[in-house]
CSV table of C-alpha atoms and ligand atoms in Angstrom, one decimal:
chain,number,residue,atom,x,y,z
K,1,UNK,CA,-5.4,19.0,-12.2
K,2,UNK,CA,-6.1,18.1,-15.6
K,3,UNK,CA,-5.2,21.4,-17.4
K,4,UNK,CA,-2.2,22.1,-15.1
K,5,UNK,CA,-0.9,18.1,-15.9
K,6,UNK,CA,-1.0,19.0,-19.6
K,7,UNK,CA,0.0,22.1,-19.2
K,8,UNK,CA,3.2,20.6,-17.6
K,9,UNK,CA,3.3,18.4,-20.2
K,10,UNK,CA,3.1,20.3,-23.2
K,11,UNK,CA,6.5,22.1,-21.6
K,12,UNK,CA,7.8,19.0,-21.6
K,13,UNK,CA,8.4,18.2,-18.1
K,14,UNK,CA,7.9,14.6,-16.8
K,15,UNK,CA,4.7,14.3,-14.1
K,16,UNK,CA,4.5,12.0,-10.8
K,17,UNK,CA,1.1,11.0,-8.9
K,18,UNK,CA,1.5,9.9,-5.7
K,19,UNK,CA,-2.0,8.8,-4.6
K,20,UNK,CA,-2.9,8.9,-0.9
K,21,UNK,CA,-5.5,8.9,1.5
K,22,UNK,CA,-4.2,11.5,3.8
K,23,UNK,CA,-2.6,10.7,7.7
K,24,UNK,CA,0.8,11.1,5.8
K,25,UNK,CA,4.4,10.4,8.0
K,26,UNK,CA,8.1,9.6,6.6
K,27,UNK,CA,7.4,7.1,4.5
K,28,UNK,CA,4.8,9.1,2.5
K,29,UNK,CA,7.7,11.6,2.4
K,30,UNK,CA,9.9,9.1,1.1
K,31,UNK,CA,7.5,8.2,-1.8
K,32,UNK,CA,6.7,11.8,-2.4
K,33,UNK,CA,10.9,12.6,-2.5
K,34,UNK,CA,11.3,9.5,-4.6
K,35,UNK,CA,8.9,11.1,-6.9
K,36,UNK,CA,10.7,14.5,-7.0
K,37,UNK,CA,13.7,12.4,-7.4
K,38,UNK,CA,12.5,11.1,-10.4
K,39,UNK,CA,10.1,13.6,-12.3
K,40,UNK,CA,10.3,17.3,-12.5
K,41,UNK,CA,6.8,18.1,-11.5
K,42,UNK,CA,4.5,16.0,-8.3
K,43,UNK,CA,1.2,16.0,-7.4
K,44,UNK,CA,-0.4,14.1,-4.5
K,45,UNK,CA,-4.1,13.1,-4.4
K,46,UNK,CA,-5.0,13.2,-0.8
K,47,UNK,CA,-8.5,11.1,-1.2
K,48,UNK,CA,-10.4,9.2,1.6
K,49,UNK,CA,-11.6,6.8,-0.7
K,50,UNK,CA,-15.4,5.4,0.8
K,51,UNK,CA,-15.4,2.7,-1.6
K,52,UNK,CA,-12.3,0.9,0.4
K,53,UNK,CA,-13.7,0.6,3.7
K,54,UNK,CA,-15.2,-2.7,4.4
K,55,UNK,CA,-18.2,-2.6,6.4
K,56,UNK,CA,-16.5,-3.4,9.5
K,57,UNK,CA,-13.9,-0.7,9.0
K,58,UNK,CA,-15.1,2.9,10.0
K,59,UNK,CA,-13.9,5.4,7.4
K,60,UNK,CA,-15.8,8.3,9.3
K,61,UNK,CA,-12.8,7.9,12.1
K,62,UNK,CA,-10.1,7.9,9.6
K,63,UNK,CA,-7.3,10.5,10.7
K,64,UNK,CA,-7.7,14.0,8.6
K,65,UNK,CA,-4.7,15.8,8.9
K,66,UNK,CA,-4.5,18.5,5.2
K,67,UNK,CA,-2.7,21.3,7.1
K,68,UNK,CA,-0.1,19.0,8.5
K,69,UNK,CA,0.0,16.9,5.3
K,70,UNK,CA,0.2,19.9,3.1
K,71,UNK,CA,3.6,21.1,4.7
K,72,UNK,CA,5.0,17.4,4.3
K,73,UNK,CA,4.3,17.3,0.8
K,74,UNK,CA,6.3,20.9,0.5
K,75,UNK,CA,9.4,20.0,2.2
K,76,UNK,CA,9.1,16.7,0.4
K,77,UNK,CA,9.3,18.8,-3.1
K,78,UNK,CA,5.5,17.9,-4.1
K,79,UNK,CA,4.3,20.6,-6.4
K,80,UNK,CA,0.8,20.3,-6.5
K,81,UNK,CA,-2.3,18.6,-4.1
K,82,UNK,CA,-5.3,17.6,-5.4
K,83,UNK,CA,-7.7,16.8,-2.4
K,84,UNK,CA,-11.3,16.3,-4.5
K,85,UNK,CA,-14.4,15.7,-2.4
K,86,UNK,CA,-16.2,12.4,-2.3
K,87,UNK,CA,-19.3,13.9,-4.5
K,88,UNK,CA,-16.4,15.2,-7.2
K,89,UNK,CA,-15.4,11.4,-7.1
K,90,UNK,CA,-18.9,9.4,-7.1
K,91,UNK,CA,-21.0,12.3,-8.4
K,92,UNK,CA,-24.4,10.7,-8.2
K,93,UNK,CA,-25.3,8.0,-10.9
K,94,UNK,CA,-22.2,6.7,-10.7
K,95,UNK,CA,-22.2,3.2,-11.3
K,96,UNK,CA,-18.8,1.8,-12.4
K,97,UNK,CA,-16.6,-1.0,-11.0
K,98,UNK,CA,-13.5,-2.0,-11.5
K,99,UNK,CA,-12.4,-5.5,-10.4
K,100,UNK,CA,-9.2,-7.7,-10.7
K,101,UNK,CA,-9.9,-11.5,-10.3
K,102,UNK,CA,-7.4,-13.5,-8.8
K,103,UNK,CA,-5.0,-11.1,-6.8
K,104,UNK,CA,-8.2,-9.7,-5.0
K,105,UNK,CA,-9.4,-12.8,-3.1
K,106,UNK,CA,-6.3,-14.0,-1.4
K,107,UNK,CA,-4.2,-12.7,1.8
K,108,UNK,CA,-5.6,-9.0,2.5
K,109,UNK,CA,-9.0,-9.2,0.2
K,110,UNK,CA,-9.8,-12.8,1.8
K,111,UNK,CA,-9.6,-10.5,5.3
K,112,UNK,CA,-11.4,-7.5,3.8
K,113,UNK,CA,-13.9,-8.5,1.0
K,114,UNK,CA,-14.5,-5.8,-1.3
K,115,UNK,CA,-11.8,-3.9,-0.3
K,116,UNK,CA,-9.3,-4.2,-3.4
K,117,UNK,CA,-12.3,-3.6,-5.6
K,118,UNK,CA,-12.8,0.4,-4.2
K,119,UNK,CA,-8.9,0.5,-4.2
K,120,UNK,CA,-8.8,-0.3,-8.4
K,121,UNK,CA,-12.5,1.7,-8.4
K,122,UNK,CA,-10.6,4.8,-7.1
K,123,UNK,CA,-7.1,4.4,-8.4
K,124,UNK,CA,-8.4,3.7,-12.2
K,125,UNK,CA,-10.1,7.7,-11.4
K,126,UNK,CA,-7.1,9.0,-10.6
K,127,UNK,CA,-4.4,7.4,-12.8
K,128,UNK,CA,-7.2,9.0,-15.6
K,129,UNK,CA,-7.8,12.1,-14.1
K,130,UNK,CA,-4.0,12.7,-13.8
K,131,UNK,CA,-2.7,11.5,-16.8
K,132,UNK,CA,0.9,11.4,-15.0
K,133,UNK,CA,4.0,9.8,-16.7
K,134,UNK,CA,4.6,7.5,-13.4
K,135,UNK,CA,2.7,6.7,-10.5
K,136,UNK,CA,4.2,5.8,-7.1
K,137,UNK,CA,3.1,3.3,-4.8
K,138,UNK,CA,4.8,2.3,-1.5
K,139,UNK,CA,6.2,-1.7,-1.2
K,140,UNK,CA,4.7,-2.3,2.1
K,141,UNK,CA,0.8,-2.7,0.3
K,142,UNK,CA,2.9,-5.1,-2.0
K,143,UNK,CA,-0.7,-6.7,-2.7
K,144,UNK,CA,-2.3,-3.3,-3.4
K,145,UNK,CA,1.2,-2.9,-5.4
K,146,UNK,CA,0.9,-5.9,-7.8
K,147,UNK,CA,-2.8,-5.5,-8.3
K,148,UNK,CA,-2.4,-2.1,-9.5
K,149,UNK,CA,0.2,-3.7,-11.9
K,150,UNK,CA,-2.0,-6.2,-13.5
K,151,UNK,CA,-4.9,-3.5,-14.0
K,152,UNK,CA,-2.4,-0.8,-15.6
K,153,UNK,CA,-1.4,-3.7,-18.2
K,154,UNK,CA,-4.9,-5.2,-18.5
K,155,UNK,CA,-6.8,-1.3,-19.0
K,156,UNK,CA,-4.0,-0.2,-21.3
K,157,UNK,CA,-3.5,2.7,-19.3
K,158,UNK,CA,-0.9,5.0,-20.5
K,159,UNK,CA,1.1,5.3,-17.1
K,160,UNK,CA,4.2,3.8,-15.2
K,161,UNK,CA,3.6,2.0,-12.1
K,162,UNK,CA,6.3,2.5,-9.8
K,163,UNK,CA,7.6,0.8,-6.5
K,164,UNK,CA,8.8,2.5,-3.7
K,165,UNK,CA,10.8,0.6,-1.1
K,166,UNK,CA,9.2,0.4,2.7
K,167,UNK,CA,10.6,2.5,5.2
K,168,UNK,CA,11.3,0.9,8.6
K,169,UNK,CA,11.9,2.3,11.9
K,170,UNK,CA,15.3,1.9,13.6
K,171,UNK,CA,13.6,-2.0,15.1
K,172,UNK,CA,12.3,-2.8,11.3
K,173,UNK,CA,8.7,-1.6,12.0
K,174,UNK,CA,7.3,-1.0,8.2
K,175,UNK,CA,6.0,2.9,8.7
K,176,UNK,CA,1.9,3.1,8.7
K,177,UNK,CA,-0.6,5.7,9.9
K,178,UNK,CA,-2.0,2.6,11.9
K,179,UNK,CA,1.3,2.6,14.2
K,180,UNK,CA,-0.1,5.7,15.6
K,181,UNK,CA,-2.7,3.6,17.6
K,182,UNK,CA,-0.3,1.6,19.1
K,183,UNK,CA,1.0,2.0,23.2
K,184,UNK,CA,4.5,1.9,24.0
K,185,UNK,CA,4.3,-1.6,25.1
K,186,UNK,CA,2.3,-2.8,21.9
K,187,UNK,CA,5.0,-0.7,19.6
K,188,UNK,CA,7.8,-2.9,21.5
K,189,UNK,CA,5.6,-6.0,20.4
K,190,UNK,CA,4.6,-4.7,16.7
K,191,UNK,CA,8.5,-4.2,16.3
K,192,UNK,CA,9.5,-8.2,16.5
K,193,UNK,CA,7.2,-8.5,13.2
K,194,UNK,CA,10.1,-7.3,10.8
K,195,UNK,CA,12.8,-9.3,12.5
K,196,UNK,CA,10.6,-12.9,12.8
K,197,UNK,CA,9.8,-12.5,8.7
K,198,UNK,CA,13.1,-12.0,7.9
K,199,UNK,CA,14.1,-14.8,10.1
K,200,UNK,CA,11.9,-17.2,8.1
K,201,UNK,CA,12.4,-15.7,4.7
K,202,UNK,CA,16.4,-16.6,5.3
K,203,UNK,CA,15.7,-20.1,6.6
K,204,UNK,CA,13.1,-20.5,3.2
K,205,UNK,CA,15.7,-18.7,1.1
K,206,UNK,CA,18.4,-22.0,2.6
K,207,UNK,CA,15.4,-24.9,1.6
K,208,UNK,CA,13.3,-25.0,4.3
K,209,UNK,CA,9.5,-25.7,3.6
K,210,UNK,CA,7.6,-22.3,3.8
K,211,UNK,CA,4.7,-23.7,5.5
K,212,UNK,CA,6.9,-25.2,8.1
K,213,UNK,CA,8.6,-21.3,8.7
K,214,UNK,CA,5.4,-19.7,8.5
K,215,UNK,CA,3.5,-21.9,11.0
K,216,UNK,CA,7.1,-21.4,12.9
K,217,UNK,CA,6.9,-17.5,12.6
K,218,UNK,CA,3.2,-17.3,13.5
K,219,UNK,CA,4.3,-19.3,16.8
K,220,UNK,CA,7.1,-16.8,17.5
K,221,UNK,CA,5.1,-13.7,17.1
K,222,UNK,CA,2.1,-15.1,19.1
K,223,UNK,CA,4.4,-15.7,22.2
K,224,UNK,CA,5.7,-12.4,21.4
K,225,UNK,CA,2.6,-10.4,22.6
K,226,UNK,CA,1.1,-10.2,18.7
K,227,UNK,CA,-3.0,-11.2,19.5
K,228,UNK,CA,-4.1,-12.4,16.4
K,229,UNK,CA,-1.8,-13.8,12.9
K,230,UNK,CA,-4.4,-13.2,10.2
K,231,UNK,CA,-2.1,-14.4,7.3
K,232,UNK,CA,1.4,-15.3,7.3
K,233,UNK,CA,2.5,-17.0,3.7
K,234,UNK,CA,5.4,-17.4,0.8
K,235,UNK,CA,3.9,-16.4,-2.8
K,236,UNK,CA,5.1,-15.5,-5.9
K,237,UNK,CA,6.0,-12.1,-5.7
K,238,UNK,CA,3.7,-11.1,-9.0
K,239,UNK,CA,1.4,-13.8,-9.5
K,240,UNK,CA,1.3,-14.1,-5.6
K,241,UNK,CA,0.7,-18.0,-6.0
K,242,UNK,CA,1.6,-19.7,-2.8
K,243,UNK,CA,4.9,-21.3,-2.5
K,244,UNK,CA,6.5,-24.6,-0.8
K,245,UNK,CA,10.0,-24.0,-1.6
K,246,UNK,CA,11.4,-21.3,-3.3
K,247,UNK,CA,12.6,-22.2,-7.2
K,248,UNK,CA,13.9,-19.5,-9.8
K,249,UNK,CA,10.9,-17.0,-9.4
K,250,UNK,CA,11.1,-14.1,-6.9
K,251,UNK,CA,9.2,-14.8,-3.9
K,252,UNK,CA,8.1,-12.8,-0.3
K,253,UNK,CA,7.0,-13.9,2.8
K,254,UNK,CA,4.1,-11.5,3.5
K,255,UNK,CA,2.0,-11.2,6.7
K,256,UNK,CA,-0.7,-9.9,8.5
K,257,UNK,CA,-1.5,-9.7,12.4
K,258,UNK,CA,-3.5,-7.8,14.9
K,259,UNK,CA,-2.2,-6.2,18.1
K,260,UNK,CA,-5.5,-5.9,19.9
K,261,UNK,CA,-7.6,-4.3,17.0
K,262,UNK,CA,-4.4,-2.7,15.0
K,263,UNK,CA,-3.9,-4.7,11.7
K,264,UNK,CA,-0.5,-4.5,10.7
K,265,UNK,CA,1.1,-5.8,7.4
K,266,UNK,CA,5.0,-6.2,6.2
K,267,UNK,CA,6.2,-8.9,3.2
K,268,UNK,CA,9.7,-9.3,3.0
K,269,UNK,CA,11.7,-10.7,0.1
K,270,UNK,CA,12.9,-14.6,0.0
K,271,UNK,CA,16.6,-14.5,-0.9
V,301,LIG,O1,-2.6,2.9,-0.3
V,301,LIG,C1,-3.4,3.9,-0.2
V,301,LIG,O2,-3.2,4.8,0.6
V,301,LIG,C2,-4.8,3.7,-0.9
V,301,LIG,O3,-5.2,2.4,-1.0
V,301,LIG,C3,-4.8,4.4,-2.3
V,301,LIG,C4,-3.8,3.7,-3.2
V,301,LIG,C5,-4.4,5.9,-2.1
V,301,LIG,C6,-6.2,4.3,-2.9
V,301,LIG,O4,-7.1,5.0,-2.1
């Protein structure tokens, strides 16, 4: 990947990384398009990265699909793949972490200790190993998103971060390889989430206290079929402090919840 990045470089042209773990659908297309859009060569890492999985979570299980993905990234205009294998990644002796403080601990990483430590572990590898002009990174894991920010700008590393906005079914259902192990009665349910967010980022957006439409929203979506709210908060959208009210910054309503054991995430902005 190396040689053909500089190679593609030395030419001149302009190179996009989309990193991914694989299980990709439309709105990996869209990032991978958006990509194209926007660079003349693309390559995506497809990477089941160990490192992420908390012990809970069970990477063994986690959907492998290269054939299938391989065609999407085609018709999506992706030049290049690089799928490396997990001893090419952490050869052994490898002893290196990377950590963020601060973004890591809240909302998702509160949920998942450890896990936003193997995502900057892994992506720091790749945004090296690819050495691309701009990397692309979907808006739905705006956590994952504005972590990735702070450790481009903190590590100096020579590379764009870009955001790619979520693509939503035809009900507002933020597109996820996890929608997969929904039933047609739990995809009804897991399609109120986009709507009830909204709802409360309007009335936040118009004064009203955050914690007041949050606790509101958690209420709506737990009469709604939705099992279990893990998080549902207003933040900041880049230093992701909480928020009462909204002021001048940018803000987003982001949540979490569980539809029997499916976590499913969405943030919407406060406007
Ligand atoms: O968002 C993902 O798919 C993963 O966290 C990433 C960024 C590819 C790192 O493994």
């Amino acid at each position: 990947m190396r040689r053909l990045v500089a190679q593609w470089r030395s030419e001149g042209l302009t190179v996009g990384l989309v990193p991914t773990m694989g299980g990709l659908h439309l709105g990996h297309k869209s990032l991978v398009k958006f990509a194209s859009n926007k660079c003349d060569r693309v390559i995506v890492s497809i990477f089941i990265n160990p490192t992420q999985f908390t012990e809970e979570e069970d990477f063994e299980i986690y959907p492998q699909t290269q054939d299938a993905d391989c065609v999407l990234i085609k018709e999506a205009g992706g030049n290049a793949v690089f799928i490396p294998d997990i001893s090419e990644m952490y050869p052994k002796g490898f002893s290196t972490k990377v950590s963020v403080s601060g973004l890591t601990n809240i909302m998702c990483g509160a949920s998942r200790p450890g896990h936003f430590d193997g995502v900057t572990q892994v992506v720091t590898k790749l945004l090296n190993q690819a050495s691309a002009n701009n990397v692309y990174f979907g808006e739905k894991d705006w956590q994952q998103l504005a972590i990735i920010k702070r450790l481009v700008s903190d590590l100096d590393i020579p590379t764009n971060i870009v955001s790619v906005p979520t693509v939503r079914d035809e009900f507002g259902l933020a597109l996820s390889s996890r929608n997969s192990y929904l039933n047609s009665s739990q995809l009804q349910t897991a399609q109120n989430l986009s709507s009830v967010l909204q709802k409360a980022a309007y009335n936040i957006a118009a004064g009203g206290c955050s914690s007041v439409e949050c606790d509101l929203a958690s209420k709506i979506l737990l009469n709604s079929g939705i099992d279990k709210i893990d998080y549902i908060e207003c933040r900041n959208s880049h230093s992701l402090k909480l928020i009462e009210r909204t002021n001048e910054d940018e803000c987003r309503i982001f949540a979490a919840v569980y539809i029997d054991n499916v976590r499913l995430i969405d943030n919407h902005i406060v406007v």
